[in-house]
Tab-separated table of C-alpha atoms and ligand atoms in Angstrom:
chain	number	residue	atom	x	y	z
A	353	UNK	CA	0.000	0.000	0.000
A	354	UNK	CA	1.160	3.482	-1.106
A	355	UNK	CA	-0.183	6.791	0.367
A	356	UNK	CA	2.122	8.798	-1.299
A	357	UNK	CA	0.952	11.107	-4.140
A	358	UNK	CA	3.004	11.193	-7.169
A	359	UNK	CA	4.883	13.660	-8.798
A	360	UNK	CA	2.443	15.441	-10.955
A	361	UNK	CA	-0.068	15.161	-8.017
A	362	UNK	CA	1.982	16.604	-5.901
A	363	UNK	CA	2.964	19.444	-8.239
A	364	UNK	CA	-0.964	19.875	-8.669
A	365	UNK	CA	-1.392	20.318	-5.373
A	366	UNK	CA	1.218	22.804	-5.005
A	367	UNK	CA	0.150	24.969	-8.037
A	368	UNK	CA	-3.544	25.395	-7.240
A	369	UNK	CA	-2.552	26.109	-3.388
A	370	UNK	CA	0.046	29.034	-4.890
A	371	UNK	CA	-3.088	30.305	-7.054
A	372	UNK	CA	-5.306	29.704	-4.066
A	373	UNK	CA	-3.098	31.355	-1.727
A	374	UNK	CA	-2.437	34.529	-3.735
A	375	UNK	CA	-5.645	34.609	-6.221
A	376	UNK	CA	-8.746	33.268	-4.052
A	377	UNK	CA	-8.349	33.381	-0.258
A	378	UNK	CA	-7.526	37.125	-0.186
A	379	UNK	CA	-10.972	38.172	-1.950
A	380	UNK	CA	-13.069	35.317	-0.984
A	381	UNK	CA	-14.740	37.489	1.649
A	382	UNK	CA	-15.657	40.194	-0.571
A	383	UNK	CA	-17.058	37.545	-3.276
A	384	UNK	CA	-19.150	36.625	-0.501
A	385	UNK	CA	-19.955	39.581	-0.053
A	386	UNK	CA	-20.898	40.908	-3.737
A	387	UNK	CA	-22.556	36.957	-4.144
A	388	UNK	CA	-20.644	36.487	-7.434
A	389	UNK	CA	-16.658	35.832	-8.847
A	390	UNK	CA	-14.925	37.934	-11.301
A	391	UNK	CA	-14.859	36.477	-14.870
A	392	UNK	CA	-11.164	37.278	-14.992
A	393	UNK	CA	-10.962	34.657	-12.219
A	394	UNK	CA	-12.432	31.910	-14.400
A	395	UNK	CA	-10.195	32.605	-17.027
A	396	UNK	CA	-7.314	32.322	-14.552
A	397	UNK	CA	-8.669	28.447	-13.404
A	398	UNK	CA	-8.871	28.088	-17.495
A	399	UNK	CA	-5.067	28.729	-18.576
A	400	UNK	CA	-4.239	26.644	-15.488
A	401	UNK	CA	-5.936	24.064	-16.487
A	402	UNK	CA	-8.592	23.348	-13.495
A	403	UNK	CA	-11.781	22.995	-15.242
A	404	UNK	CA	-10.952	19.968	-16.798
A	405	UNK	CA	-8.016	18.963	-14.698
A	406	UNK	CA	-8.668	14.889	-14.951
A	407	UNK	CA	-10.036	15.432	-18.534
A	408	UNK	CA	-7.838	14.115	-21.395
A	409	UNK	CA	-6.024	16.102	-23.598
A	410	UNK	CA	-7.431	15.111	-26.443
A	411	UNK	CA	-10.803	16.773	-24.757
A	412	UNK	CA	-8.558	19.826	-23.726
A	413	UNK	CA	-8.356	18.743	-20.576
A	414	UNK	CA	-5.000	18.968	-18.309
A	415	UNK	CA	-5.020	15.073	-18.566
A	416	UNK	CA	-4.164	14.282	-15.264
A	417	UNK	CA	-5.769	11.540	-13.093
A	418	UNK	CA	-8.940	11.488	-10.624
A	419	UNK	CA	-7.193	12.294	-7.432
A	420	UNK	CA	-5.746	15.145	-9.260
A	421	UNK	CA	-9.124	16.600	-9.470
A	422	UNK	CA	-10.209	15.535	-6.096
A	423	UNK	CA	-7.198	17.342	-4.815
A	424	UNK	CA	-7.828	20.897	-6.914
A	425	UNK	CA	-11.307	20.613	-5.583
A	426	UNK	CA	-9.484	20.863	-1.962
A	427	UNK	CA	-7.552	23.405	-2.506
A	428	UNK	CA	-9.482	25.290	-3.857
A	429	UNK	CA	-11.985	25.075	-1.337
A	430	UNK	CA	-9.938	26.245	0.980
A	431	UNK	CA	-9.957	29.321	-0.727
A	432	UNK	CA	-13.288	29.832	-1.532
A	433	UNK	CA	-16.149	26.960	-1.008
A	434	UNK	CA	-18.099	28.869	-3.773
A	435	UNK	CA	-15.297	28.231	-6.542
A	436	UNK	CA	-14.648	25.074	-5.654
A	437	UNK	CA	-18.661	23.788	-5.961
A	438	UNK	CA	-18.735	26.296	-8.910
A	439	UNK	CA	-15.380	23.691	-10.641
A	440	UNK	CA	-16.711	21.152	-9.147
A	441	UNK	CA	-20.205	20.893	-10.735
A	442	UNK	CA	-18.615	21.752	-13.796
A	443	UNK	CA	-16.354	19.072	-14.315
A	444	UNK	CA	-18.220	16.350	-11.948
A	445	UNK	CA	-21.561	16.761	-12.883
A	446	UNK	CA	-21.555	17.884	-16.303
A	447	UNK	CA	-18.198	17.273	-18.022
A	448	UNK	CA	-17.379	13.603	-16.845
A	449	UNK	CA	-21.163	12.504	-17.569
A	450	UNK	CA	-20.625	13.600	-21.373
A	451	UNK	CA	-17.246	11.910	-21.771
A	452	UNK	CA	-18.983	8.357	-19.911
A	453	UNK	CA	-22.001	8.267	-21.875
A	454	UNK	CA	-21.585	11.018	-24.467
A	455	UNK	CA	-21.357	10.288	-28.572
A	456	UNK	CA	-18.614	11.474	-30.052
A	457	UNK	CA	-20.463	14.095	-31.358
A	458	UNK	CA	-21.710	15.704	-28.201
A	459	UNK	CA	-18.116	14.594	-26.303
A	460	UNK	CA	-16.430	17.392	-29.128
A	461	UNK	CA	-19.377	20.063	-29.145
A	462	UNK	CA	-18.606	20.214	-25.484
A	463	UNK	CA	-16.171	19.016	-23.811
A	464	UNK	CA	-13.226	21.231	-25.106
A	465	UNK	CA	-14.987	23.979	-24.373
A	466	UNK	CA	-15.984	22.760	-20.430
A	467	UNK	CA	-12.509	21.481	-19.795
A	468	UNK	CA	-11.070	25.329	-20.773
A	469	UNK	CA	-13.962	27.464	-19.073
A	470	UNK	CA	-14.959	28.719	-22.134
A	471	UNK	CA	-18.605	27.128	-21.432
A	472	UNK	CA	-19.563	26.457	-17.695
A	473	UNK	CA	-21.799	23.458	-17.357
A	474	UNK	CA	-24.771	22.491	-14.613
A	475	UNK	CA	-26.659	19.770	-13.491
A	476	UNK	CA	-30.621	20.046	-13.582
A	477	UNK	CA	-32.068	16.804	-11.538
A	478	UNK	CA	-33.295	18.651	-8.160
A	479	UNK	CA	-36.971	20.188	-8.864
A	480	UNK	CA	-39.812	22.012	-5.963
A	481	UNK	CA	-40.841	18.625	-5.357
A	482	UNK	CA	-38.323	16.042	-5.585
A	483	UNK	CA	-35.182	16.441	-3.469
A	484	UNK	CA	-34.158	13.127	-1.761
A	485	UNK	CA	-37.015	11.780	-3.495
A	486	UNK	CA	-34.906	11.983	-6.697
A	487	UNK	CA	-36.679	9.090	-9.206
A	488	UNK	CA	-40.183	11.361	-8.506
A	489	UNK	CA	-39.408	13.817	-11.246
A	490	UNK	CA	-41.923	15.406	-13.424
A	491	UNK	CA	-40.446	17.131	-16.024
A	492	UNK	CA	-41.273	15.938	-18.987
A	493	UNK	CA	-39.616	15.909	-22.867
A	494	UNK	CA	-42.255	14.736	-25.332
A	495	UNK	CA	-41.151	13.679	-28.653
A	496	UNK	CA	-41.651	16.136	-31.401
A	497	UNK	CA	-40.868	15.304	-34.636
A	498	UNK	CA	-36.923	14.206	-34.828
A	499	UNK	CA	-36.496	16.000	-30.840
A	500	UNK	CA	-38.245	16.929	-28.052
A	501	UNK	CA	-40.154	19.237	-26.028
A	502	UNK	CA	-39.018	20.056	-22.360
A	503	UNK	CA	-41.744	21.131	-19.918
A	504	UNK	CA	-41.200	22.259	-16.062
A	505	UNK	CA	-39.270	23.134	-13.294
A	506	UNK	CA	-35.414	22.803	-11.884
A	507	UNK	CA	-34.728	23.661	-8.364
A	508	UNK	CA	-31.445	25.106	-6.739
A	509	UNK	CA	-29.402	24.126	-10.016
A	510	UNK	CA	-25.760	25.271	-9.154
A	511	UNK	CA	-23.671	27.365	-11.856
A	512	UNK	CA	-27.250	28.257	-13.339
A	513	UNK	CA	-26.556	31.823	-13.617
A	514	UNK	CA	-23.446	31.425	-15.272
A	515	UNK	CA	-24.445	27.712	-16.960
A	516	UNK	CA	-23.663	27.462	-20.834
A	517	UNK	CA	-24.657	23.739	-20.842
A	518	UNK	CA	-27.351	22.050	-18.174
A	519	UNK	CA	-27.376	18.491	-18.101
A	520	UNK	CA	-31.027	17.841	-17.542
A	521	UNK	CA	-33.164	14.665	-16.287
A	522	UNK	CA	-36.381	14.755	-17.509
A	523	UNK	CA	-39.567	12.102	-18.186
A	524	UNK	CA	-39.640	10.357	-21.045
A	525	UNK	CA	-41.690	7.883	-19.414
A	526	UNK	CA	-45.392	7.529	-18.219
A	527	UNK	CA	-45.926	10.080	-15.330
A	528	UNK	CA	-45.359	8.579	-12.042
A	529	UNK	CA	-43.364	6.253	-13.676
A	530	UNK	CA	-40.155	6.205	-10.848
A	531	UNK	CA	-37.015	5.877	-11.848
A	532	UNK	CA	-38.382	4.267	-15.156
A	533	UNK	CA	-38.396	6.269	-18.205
A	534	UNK	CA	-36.261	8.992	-16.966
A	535	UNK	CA	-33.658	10.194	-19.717
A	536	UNK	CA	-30.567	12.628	-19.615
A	537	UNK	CA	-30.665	15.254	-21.984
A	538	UNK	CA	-27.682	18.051	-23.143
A	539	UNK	CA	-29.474	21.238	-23.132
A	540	UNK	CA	-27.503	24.133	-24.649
A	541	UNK	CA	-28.459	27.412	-21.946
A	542	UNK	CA	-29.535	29.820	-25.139
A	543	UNK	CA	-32.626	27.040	-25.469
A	544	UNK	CA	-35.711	28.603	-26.658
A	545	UNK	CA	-38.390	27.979	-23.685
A	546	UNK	CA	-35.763	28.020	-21.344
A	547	UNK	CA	-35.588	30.561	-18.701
A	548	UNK	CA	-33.311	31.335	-15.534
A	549	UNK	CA	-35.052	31.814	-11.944
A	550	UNK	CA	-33.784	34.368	-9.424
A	551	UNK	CA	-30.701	33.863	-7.460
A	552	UNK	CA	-31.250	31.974	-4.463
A	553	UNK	CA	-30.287	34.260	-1.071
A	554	UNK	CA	-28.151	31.264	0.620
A	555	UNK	CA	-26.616	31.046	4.204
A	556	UNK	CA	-23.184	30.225	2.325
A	557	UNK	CA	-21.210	29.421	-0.822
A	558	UNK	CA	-22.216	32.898	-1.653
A	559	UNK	CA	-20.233	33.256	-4.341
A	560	UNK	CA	-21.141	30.233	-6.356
A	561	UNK	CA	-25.125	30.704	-8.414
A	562	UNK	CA	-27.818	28.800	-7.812
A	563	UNK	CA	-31.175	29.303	-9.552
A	564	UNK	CA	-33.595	27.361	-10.957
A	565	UNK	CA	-34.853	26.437	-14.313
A	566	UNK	CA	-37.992	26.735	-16.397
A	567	UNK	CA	-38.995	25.078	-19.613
A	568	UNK	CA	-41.747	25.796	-21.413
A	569	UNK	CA	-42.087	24.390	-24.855
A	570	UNK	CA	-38.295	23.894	-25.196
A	571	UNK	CA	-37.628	22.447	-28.045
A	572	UNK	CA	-34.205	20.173	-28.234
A	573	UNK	CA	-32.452	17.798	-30.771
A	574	UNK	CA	-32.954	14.529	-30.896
A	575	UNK	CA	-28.922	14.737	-30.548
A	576	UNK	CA	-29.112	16.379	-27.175
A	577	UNK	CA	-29.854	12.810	-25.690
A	578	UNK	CA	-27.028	11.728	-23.423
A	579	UNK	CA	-26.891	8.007	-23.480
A	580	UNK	CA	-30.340	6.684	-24.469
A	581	UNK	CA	-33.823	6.729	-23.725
A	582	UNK	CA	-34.708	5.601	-19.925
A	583	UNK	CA	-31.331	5.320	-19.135
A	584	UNK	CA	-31.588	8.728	-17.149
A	585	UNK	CA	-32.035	8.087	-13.669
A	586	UNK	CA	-28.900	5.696	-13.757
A	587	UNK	CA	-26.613	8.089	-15.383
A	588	UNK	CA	-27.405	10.729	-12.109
A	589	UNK	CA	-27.141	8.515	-9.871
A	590	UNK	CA	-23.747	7.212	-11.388
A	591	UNK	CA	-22.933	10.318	-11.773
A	592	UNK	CA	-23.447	11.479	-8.332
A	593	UNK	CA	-21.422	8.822	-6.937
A	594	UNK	CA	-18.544	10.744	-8.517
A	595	UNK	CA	-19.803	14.130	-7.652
A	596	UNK	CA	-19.951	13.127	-3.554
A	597	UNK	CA	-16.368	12.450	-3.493
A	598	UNK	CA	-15.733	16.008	-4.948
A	599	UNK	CA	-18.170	17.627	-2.228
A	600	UNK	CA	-15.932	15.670	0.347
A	601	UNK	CA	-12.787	17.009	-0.909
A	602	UNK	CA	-14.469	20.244	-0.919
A	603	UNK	CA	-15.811	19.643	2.984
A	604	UNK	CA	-11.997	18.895	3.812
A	605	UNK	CA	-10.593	22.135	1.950
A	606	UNK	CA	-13.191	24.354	4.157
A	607	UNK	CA	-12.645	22.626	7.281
A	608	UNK	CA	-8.900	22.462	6.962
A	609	UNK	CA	-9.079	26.370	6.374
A	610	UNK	CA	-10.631	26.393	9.183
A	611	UNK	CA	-8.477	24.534	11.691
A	612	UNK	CA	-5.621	27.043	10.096
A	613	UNK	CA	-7.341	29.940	10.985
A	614	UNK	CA	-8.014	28.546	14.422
A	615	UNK	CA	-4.525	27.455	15.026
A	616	UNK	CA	-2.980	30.900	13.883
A	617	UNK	CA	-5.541	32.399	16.130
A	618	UNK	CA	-4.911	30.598	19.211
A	619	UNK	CA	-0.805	30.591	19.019
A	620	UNK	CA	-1.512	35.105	18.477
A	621	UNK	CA	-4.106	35.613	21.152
A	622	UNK	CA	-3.271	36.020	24.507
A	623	UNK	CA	-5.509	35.842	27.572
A	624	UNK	CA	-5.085	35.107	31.334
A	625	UNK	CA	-1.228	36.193	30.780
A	626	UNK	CA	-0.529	33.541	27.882
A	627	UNK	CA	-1.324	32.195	24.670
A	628	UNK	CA	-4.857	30.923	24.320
A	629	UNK	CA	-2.868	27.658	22.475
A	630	UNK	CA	-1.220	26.871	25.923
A	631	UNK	CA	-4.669	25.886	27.234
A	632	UNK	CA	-5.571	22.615	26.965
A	633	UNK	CA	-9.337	22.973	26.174
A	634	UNK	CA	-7.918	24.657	23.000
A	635	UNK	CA	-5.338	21.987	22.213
A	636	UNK	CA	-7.769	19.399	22.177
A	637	UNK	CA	-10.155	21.419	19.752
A	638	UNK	CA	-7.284	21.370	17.621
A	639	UNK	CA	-5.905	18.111	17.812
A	640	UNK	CA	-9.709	16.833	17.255
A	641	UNK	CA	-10.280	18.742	14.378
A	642	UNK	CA	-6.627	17.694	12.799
A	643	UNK	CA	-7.549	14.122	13.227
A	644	UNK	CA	-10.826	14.255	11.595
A	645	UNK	CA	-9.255	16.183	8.644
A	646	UNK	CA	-7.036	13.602	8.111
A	647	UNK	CA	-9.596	11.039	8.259
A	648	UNK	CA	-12.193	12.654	5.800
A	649	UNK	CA	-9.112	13.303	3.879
A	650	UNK	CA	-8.082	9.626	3.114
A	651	UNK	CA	-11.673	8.424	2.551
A	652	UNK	CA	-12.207	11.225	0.030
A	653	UNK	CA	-8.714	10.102	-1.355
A	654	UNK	CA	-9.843	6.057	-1.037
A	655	UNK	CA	-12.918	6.499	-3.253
A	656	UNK	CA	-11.265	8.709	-5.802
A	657	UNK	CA	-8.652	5.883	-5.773
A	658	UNK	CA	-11.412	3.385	-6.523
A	659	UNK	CA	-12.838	5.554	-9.218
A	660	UNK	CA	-9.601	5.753	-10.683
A	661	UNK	CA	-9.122	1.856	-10.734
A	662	UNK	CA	-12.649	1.273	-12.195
A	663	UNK	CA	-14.259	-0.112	-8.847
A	664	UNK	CA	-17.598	0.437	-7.398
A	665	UNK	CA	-17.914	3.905	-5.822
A	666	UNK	CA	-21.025	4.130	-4.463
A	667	UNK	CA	-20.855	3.167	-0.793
A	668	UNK	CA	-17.181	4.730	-0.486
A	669	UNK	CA	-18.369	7.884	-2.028
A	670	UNK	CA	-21.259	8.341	0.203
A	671	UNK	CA	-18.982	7.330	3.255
A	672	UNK	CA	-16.458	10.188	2.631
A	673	UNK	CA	-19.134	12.573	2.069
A	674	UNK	CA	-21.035	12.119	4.530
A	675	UNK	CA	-17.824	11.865	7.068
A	676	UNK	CA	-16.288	14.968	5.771
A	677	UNK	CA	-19.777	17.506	5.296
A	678	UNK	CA	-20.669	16.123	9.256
A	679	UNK	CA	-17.063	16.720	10.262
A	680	UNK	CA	-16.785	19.717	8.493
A	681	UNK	CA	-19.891	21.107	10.030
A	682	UNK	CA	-18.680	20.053	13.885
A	683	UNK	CA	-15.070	21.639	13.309
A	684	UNK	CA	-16.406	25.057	11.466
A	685	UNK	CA	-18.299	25.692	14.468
A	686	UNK	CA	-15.343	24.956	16.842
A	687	UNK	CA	-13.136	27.294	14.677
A	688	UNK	CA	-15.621	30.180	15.179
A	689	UNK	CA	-15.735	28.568	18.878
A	690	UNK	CA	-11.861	28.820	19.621
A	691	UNK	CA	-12.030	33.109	17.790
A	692	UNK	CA	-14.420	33.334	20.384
A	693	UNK	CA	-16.269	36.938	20.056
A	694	UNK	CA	-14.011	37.325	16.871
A	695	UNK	CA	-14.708	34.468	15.525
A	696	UNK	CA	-18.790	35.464	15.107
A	697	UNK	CA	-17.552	38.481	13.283
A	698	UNK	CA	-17.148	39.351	10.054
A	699	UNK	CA	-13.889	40.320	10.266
A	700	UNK	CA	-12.314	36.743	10.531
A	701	UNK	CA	-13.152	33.885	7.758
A	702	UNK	CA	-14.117	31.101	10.274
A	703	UNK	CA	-18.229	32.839	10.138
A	704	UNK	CA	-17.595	32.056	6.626
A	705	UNK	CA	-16.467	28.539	7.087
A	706	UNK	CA	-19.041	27.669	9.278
A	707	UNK	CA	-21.760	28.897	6.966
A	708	UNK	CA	-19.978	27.010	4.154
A	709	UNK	CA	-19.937	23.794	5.879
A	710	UNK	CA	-23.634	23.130	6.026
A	711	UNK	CA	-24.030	22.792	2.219
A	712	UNK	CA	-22.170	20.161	2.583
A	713	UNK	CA	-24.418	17.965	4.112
A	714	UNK	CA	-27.465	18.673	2.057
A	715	UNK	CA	-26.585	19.336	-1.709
A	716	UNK	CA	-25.660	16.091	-3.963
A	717	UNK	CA	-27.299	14.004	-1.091
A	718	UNK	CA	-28.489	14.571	2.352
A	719	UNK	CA	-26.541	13.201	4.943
A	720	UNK	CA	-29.754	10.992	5.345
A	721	UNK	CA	-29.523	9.897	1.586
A	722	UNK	CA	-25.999	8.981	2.056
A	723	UNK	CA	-26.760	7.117	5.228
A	724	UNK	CA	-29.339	5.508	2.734
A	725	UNK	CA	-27.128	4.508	0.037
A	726	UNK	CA	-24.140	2.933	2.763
A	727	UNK	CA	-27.041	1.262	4.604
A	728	UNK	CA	-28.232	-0.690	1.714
A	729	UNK	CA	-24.519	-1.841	0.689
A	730	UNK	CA	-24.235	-3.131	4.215
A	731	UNK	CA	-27.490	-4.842	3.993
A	732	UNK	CA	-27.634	-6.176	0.239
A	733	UNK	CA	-30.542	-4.590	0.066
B	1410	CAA	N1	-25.448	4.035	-10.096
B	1410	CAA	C1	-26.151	3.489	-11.121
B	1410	CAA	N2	-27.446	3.133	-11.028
B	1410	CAA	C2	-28.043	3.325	-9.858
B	1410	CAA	C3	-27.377	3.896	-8.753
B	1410	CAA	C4	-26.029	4.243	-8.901
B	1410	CAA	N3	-25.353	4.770	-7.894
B	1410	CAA	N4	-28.246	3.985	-7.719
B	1410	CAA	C5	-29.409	3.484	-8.155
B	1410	CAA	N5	-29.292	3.081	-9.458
B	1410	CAA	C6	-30.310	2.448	-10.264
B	1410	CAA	C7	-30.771	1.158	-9.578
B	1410	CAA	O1	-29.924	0.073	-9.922
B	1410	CAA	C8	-32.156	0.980	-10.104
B	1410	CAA	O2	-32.068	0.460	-11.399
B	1410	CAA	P1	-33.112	-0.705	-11.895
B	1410	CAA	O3	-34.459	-0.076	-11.813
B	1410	CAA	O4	-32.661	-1.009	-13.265
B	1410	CAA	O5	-32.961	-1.824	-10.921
B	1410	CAA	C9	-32.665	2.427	-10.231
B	1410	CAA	O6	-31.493	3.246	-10.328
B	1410	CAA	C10	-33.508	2.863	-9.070
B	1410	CAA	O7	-32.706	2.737	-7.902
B	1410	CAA	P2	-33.309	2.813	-6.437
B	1410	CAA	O8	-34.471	1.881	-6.334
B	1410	CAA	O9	-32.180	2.639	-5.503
B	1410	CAA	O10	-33.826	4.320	-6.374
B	1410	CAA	P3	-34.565	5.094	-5.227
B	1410	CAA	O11	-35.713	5.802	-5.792
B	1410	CAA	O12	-34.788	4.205	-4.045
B	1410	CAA	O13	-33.495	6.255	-4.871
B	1410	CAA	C11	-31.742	7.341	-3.646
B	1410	CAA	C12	-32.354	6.038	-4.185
B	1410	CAA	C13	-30.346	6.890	-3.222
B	1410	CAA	C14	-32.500	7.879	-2.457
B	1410	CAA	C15	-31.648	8.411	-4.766
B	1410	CAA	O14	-32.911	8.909	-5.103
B	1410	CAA	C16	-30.763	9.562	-4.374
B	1410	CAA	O15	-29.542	9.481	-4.479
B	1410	CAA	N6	-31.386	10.719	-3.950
B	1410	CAA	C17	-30.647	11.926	-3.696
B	1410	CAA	C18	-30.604	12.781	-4.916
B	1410	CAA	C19	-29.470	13.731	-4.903
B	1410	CAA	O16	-28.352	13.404	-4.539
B	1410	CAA	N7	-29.745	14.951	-5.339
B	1410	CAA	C20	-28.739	15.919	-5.429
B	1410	CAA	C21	-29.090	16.831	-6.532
B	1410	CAA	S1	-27.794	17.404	-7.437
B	1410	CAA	C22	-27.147	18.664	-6.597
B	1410	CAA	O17	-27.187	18.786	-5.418
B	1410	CAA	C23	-26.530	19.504	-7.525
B	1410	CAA	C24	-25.754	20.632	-7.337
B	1410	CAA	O18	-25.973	21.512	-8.110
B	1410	CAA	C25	-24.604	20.686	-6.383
């Protein structure tokens, strides 16, 4: 067993935590602030290569592996939760599903252009009434003629504002149908019958966009089918399974921000005539919250390393989520705990953290879903 990284991981690492350090982390706040992040930024993540760091070259990707990715989406977290859902939708949830199930076609209409940052893509499964409940669905896409006609609603659709491309599930099927008769569907943003909600006013990830979708009438290609008819439901779920190790890694990146805010904090502040980090009560915060970093750390790294060898992903994906959002959650708040009277105001990060943290556990799976998912693996159910 080897848990070293290798060279070009390690290299990854270091570059995105130099662009982190000196390009996100510094003007996170105010992008939480002003709920959005300058273009100029996303150009920035595009000459590096990070919107399509695991994509292949051939795709104009950076060709590097899984854990690559998983790693960027760390880092950059660290920085800025917002960016790293914003990179991580992209390339999880809308890039890697074209390139699994994707014609050729449709893998060179989009995929260069996702892996560079040119286009931005989203993921449209979530609607007012199915959540958890993900299989209930009722949009519909009716065929008309050689295409279709989408009609409905998407709910809290991340990168929607900014979305050139929305992978969308939709019913093919009978209504009421389940996870039956549910198909994937490319669906190019400048759609006909296709219109943006408002931004949603969120506790965190400010800077990232959420809105939701409406079609009415919209008309796509018969080409804009990803995979084939009914096969919908499987290709979000599968897809999913990769997009819960990137919200771990992203979990980890906040919380381990956090713990290094908390532990420059403590060694700086001085009270009862010494450092707060000569306490023990603090000590322990921190030593907790390094362990559990490190833990959510290597599961996120252990299912990225099963992804990358081909292996089933489901259980160890949910496991690593679900440690890391619940961990990340528990240590945020201790962070802001340890600042103390600081640490509630604006004018340290670890508020930010802490409101970061909680998306964690809800989007791309409740805690409960994931608790679900590992349950049934257990049970061979
Ligand atoms: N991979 C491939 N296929 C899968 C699968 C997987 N991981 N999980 C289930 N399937 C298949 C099953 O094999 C089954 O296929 P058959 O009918 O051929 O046997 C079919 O899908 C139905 O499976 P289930 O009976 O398990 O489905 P269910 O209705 O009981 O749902 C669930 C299970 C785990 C609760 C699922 O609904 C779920 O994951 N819900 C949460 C949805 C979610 O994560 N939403 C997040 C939205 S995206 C988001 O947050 C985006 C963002 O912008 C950040």
């Amino acid at each position: 067993m080897d848990f070293g990284l290798s060279d070009e991981q390690r290299d990854i690492m270091r570059m995105t935590r130099e662009f982190t350090n000196e390009r996100i982390a510094p003007r996170a706040r105010e992008w939480d602030r002003e709920h959005g992040i300058p273009a100029e930024v996303f150009a920035e993540l595009g000459a590096l290569g990070l919107w399509g760091v695991c994509v292949p070259e051939e795709y104009g990707g950076a060709g590097a592996d899984y854990l690559s990715f998983i790693i960027v989406l760390e880092e950059l977290s660290r920085g800025d939760a917002g960016l790293g859902v914003t990179v991580a939708v992209n390339t999880s949830l809308a890039t890697l599903p074209i390139l699994d199930y994707g014609t050729e076609e449709q893998k060179l209409e989009w995929v260069p252009r996702l892996a560079t940052g040119e286009v931005i893509g989203a993921y449209a499964l979530t609607e007012p009434g199915a959540g958890s409940d993900a299989a209930s669905i009722a949009t519909t896409a009716r065929r008309d003629g050689d295409g279709y006609r989408l009609n409905g609603a998407k709910q809290f659709v991340t990168n929607a504002g900014i979305a050139g491309v929305f992978i969308v599930m939709a019913r093919t099927g009978e209504p009421g149908g389940g996870s039956k008769g549910i198909t994937a569907f490319i669906v190019d943003a400048k759609t006909e019958g296709l219109t943006l909600g408002r931004e949603e006013e969120k506790l965190g990830i400010n800077s990232s966009s959420t809105r939701g979708l409406t079609f009415e009438d919209a008309r796509v290609p018969g080409s804009a089918v990803l995979g084939s008819e009914g096969e919908g439901f499987g290709i979000a779920m599968a897809t999913l399974d990769g997009g819960r190790i990137g919200i771990a890694a992203q979990a980890v990146g906040i919380a381990q921000a956090a713990m290094e805010t908390a532990v420059a904090y403590a060694k700086e502040r001085r009270q009862f005539g010494q450092s707060i980090a000569e306490f023990q009560g603090i000590r322990w915060k921190l030593a907790d919250m390094d362990r559990d970093i490190d833990a959510a750390r290597l599961l996120t790294y252990r299912a990225a390393w099963l992804k990358m060898m081909g292996r089933p992903v489901t259980a160890a994906g949910a496991k690593a989520k679900l440690f890391a959002s619940e961990m990340a959650r528990r240590h945020t708040a201790e962070a802001v705990q340890v600042l103390g009277g600081y640490g509630y105001t604006k004018e340290f990060p670890a508020e930010r953290f802490y409101r970061d943290a909680k998306i964690t556990e809800i989007y791309e799976g409740t805690s409960e879903v994931q608790r679900i998912v590992i349950s049934r693996e257990l049970l061979g159910a």
